[in-house]
Short mmCIF file of C-alpha atoms (C1' of nucleotides) in Angstrom, two decimals:
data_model
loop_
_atom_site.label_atom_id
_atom_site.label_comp_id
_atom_site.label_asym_id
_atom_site.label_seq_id
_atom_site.Cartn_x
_atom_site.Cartn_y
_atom_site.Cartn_z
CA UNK A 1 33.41 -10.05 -2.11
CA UNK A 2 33.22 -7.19 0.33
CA UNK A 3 30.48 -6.68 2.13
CA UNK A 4 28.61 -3.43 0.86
CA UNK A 5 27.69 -1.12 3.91
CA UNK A 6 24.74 1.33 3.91
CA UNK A 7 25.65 5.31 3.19
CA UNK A 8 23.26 6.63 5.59
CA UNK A 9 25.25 7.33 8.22
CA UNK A 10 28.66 8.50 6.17
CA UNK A 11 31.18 10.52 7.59
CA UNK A 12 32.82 13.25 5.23
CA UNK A 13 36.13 12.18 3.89
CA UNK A 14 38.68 14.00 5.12
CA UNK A 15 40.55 15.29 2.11
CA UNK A 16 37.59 16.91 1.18
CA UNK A 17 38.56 19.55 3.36
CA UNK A 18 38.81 23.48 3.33
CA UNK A 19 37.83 26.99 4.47
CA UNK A 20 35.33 28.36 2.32
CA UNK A 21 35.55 31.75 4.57
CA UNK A 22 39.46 32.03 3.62
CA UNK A 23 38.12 31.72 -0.24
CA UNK A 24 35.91 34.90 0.18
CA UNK A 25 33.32 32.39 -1.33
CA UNK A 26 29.95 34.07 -2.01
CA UNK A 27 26.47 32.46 -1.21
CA UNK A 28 23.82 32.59 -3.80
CA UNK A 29 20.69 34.86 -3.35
CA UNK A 30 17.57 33.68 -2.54
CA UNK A 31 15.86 35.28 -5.96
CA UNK A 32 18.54 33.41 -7.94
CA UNK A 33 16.74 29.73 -6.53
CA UNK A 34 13.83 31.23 -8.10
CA UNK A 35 15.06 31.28 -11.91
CA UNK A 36 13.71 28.66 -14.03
CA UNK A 37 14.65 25.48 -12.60
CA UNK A 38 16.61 24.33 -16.08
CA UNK A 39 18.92 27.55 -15.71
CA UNK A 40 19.44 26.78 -12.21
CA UNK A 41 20.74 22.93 -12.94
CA UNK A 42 23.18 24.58 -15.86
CA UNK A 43 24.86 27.86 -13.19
CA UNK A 44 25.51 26.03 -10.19
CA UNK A 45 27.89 23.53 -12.59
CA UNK A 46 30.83 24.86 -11.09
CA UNK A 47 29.44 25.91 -7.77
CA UNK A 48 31.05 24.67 -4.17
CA UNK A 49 28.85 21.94 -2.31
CA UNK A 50 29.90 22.31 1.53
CA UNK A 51 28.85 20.28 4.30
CA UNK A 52 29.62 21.12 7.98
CA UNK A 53 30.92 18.43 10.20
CA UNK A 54 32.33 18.27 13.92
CA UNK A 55 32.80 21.83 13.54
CA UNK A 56 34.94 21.03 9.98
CA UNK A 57 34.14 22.31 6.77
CA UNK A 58 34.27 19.78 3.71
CA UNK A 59 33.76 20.63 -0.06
CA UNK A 60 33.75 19.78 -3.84
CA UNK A 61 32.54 21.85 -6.69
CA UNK A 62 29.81 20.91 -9.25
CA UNK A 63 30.61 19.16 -12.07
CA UNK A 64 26.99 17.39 -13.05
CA UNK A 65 22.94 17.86 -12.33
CA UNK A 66 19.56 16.89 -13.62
CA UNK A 67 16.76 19.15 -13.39
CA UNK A 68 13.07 17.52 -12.05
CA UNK A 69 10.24 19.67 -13.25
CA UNK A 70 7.48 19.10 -10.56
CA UNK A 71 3.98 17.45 -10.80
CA UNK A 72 4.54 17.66 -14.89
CA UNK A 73 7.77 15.33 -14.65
CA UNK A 74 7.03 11.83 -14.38
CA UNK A 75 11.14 11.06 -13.62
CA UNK A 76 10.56 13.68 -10.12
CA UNK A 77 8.99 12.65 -6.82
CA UNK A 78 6.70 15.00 -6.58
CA UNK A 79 4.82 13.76 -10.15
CA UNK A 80 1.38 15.00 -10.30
CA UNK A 81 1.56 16.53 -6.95
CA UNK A 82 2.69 13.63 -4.76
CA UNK A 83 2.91 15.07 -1.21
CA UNK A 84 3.87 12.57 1.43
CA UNK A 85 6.98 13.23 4.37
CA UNK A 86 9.94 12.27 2.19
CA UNK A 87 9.32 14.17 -0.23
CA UNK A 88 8.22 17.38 1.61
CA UNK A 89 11.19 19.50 1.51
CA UNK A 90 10.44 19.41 -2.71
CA UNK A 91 7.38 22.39 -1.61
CA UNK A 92 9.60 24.55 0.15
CA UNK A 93 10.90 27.48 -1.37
CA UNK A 94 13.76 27.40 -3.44
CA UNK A 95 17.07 27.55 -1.72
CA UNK A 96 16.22 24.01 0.61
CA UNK A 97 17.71 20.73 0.40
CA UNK A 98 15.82 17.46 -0.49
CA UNK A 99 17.71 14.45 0.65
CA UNK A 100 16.08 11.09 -0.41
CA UNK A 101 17.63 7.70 0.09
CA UNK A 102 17.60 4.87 -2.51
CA UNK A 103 18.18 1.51 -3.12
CA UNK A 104 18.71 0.47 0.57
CA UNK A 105 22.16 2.23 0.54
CA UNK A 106 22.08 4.95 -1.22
CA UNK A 107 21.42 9.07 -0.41
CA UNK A 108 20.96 11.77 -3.07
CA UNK A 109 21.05 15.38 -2.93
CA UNK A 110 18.99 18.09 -4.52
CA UNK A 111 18.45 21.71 -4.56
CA UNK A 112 15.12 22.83 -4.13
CA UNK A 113 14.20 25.41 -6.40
CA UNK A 114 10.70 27.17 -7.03
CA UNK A 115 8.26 29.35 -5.01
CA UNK A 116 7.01 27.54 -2.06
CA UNK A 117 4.23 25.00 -3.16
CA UNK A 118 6.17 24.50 -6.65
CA UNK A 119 8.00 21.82 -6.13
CA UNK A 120 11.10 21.44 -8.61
CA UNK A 121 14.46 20.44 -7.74
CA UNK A 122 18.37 20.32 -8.92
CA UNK A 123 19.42 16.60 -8.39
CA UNK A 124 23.42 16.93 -7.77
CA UNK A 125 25.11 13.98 -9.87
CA UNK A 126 28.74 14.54 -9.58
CA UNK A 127 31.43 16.83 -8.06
CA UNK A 128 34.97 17.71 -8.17
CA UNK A 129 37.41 17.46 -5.31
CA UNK A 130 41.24 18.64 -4.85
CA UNK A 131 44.17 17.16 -6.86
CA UNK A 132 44.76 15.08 -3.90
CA UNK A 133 41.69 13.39 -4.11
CA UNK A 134 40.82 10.50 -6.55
CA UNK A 135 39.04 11.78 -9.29
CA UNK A 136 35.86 9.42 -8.65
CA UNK A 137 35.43 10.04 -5.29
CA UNK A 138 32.19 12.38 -6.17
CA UNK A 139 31.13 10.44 -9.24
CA UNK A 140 27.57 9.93 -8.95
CA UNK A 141 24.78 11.15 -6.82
CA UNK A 142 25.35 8.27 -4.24
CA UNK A 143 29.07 8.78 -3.79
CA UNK A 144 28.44 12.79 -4.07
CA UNK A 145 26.45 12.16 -0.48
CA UNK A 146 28.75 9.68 1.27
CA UNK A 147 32.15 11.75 0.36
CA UNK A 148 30.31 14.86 1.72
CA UNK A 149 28.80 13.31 4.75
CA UNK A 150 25.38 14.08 3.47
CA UNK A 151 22.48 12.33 4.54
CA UNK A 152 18.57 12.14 4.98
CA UNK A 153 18.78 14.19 8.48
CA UNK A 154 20.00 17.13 6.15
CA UNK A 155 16.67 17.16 4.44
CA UNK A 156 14.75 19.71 4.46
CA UNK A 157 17.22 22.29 5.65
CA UNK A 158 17.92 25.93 4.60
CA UNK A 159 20.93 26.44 2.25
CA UNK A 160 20.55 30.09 2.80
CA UNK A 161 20.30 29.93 6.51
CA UNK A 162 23.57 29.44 8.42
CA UNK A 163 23.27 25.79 8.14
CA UNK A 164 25.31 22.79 7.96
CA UNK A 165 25.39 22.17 3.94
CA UNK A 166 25.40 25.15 1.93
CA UNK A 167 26.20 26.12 -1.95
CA UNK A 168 28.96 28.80 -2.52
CA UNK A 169 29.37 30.43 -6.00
CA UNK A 170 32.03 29.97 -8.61
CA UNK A 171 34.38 32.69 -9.13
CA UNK A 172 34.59 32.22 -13.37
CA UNK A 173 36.39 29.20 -14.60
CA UNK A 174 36.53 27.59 -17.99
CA UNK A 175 33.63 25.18 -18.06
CA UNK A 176 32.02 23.38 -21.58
CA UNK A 177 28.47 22.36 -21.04
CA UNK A 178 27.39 18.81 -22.30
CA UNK A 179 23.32 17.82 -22.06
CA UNK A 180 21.45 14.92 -22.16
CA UNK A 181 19.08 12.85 -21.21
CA UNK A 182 19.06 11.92 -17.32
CA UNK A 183 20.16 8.86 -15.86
CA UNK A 184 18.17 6.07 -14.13
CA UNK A 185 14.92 7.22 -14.93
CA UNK A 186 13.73 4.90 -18.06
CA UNK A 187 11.00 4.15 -16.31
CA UNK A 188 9.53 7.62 -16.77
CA UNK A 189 8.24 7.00 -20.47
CA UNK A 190 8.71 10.75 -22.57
CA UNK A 191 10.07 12.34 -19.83
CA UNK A 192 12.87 9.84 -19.94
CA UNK A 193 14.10 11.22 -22.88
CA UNK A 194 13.58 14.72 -21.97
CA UNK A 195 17.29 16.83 -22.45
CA UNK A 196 17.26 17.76 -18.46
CA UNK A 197 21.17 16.46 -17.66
CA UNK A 198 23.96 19.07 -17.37
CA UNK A 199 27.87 18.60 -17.00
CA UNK A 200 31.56 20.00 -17.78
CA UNK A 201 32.63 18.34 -20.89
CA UNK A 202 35.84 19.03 -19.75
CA UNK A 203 35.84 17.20 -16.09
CA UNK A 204 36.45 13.31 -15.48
CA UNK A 205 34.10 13.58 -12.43
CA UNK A 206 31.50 13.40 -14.26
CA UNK A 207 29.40 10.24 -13.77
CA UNK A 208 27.30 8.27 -15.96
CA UNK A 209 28.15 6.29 -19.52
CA UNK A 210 30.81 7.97 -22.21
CA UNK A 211 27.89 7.59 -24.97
CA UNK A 212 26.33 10.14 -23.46
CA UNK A 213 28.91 12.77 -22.80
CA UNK A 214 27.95 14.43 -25.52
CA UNK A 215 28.23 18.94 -26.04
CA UNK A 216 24.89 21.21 -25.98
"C1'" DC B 1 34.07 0.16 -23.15
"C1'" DA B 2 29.34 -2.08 -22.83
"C1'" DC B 3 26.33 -4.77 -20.32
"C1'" DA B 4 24.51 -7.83 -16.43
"C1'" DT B 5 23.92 -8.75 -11.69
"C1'" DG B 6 23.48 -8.61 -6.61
"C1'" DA B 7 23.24 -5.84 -2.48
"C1'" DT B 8 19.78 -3.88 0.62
"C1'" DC B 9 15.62 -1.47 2.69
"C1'" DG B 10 12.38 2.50 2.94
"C1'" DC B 11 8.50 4.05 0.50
"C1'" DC B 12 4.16 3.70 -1.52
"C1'" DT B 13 0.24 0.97 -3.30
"C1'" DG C 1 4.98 -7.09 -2.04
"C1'" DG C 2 7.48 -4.52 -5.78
"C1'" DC C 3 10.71 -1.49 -6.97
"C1'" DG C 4 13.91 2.43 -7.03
"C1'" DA C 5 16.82 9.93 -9.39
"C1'" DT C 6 22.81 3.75 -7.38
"C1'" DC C 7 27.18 1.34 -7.10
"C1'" DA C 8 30.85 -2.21 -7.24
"C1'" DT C 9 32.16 -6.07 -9.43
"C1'" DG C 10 32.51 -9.42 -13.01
"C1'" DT C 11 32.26 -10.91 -17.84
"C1'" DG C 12 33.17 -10.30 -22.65
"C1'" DG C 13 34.68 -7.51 -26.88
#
DNA sequence: CACATGATCGCCT
DNA sequence: GGCGATCATGTGG
């Protein structure tokens, strides 16, 4: 058996590799983080997730989120107003990053969304890389974060700012959307069942069990 | 495909 | 101390 090895200090993998200047990519406003956090987790499906590395720019596009509604959501870290350092970056305004690392190995990324003080969040389940990489590679929040390089240092920082990770827009492309229910949280009671996941029905990135691939 | 299990450790009670 | 916004692997259908 091999011996499993933590993701917290991953390295980006190196056919994840671009220029998003020589795409004309576009960053997203700061208003648009604003939006109800729901229709936020639905338009960045689609959307370029870059991180910066050694002067190198890495990327895959969104293929799968889950939205976390705050103090209301008993699946989100900040239920009923939980404020302690990890989970900090979750008040900023929207347009941050909120790392958190799990299970001893594992880091996931979100999108902060929300006034500052409100704190909601995009969790980013699954991406797409190029033809040349293997379809999995960004299959799941954990292996999102390790193909990208991401990590808990990145917390807290400004997507907006001219940072190290940042979220470029799509430019239009053919996308079905499938909901339902998020993964991993069953521990949340109601809001478990709560219809708060969002992917591509047409991508095999996506992550999670087929029975629940299912179209809005 | 579905389901079960072990790995591994920071966070919060 | 208990457990997690996960993953790889192994078993069985």
């Amino acid at each position: 058996m091999a011996i499993q090895k933590t993701r917290k200090d991953s390295v980006p993998d190196p056919r994840l590799r671009f220029e998003p200047q020589s795409l004309g990519l576009k960053q997203f406003s700061r208003k648009f983080f604003l939006n109800e956090t729901t229709h936020i987790a639905r338009a960045i499906i689609g959307a370029w997730f870059c991180c910066r590395h050694d002067n190198q720019w890495y990327g895959a596009r969104i293929v799968e989120t889950e939205a976390y509604l705050g103090s209301t959501d008993a699946a989100a870290h900040s239920f009923r107003g939980r404020r302690t350092p990890r989970v900090e970056p979750m008040y900023m305004e929207g347009g941050h990053l909120y790392v958190f690392f799990v299970y001893g190995m594992h880091c996931c990324a979100n999108v902060v969304t929300q006034p500052a003080g409100v704190a909601e969040a995009v969790l980013l389940r699954a991406a797409k890389g190029p033809e040349t990489a293997p379809t999995k590679l960004l299959s799941g929040p954990g292996k999102l974060c390790a193909a990208l390089g991401i990590n808990v240092a990145h917390s807290g920082i400004d997507l907006l700012a001219d940072a190290d990770v940042r979220l470029f827009q799509s430019f239009g492309e053919d996308m079905k959307l499938g909901v339902s229910k998020r993964i991993g949280v069953d521990y949340a009671g109601d809001a478990a069942a709560l219809p708060l996941r969002f992917f591509d029905m047409n991508s095999d990135a996506v992550s999670g069990p087929l029975k629940l691939r299912t179209p809005k």
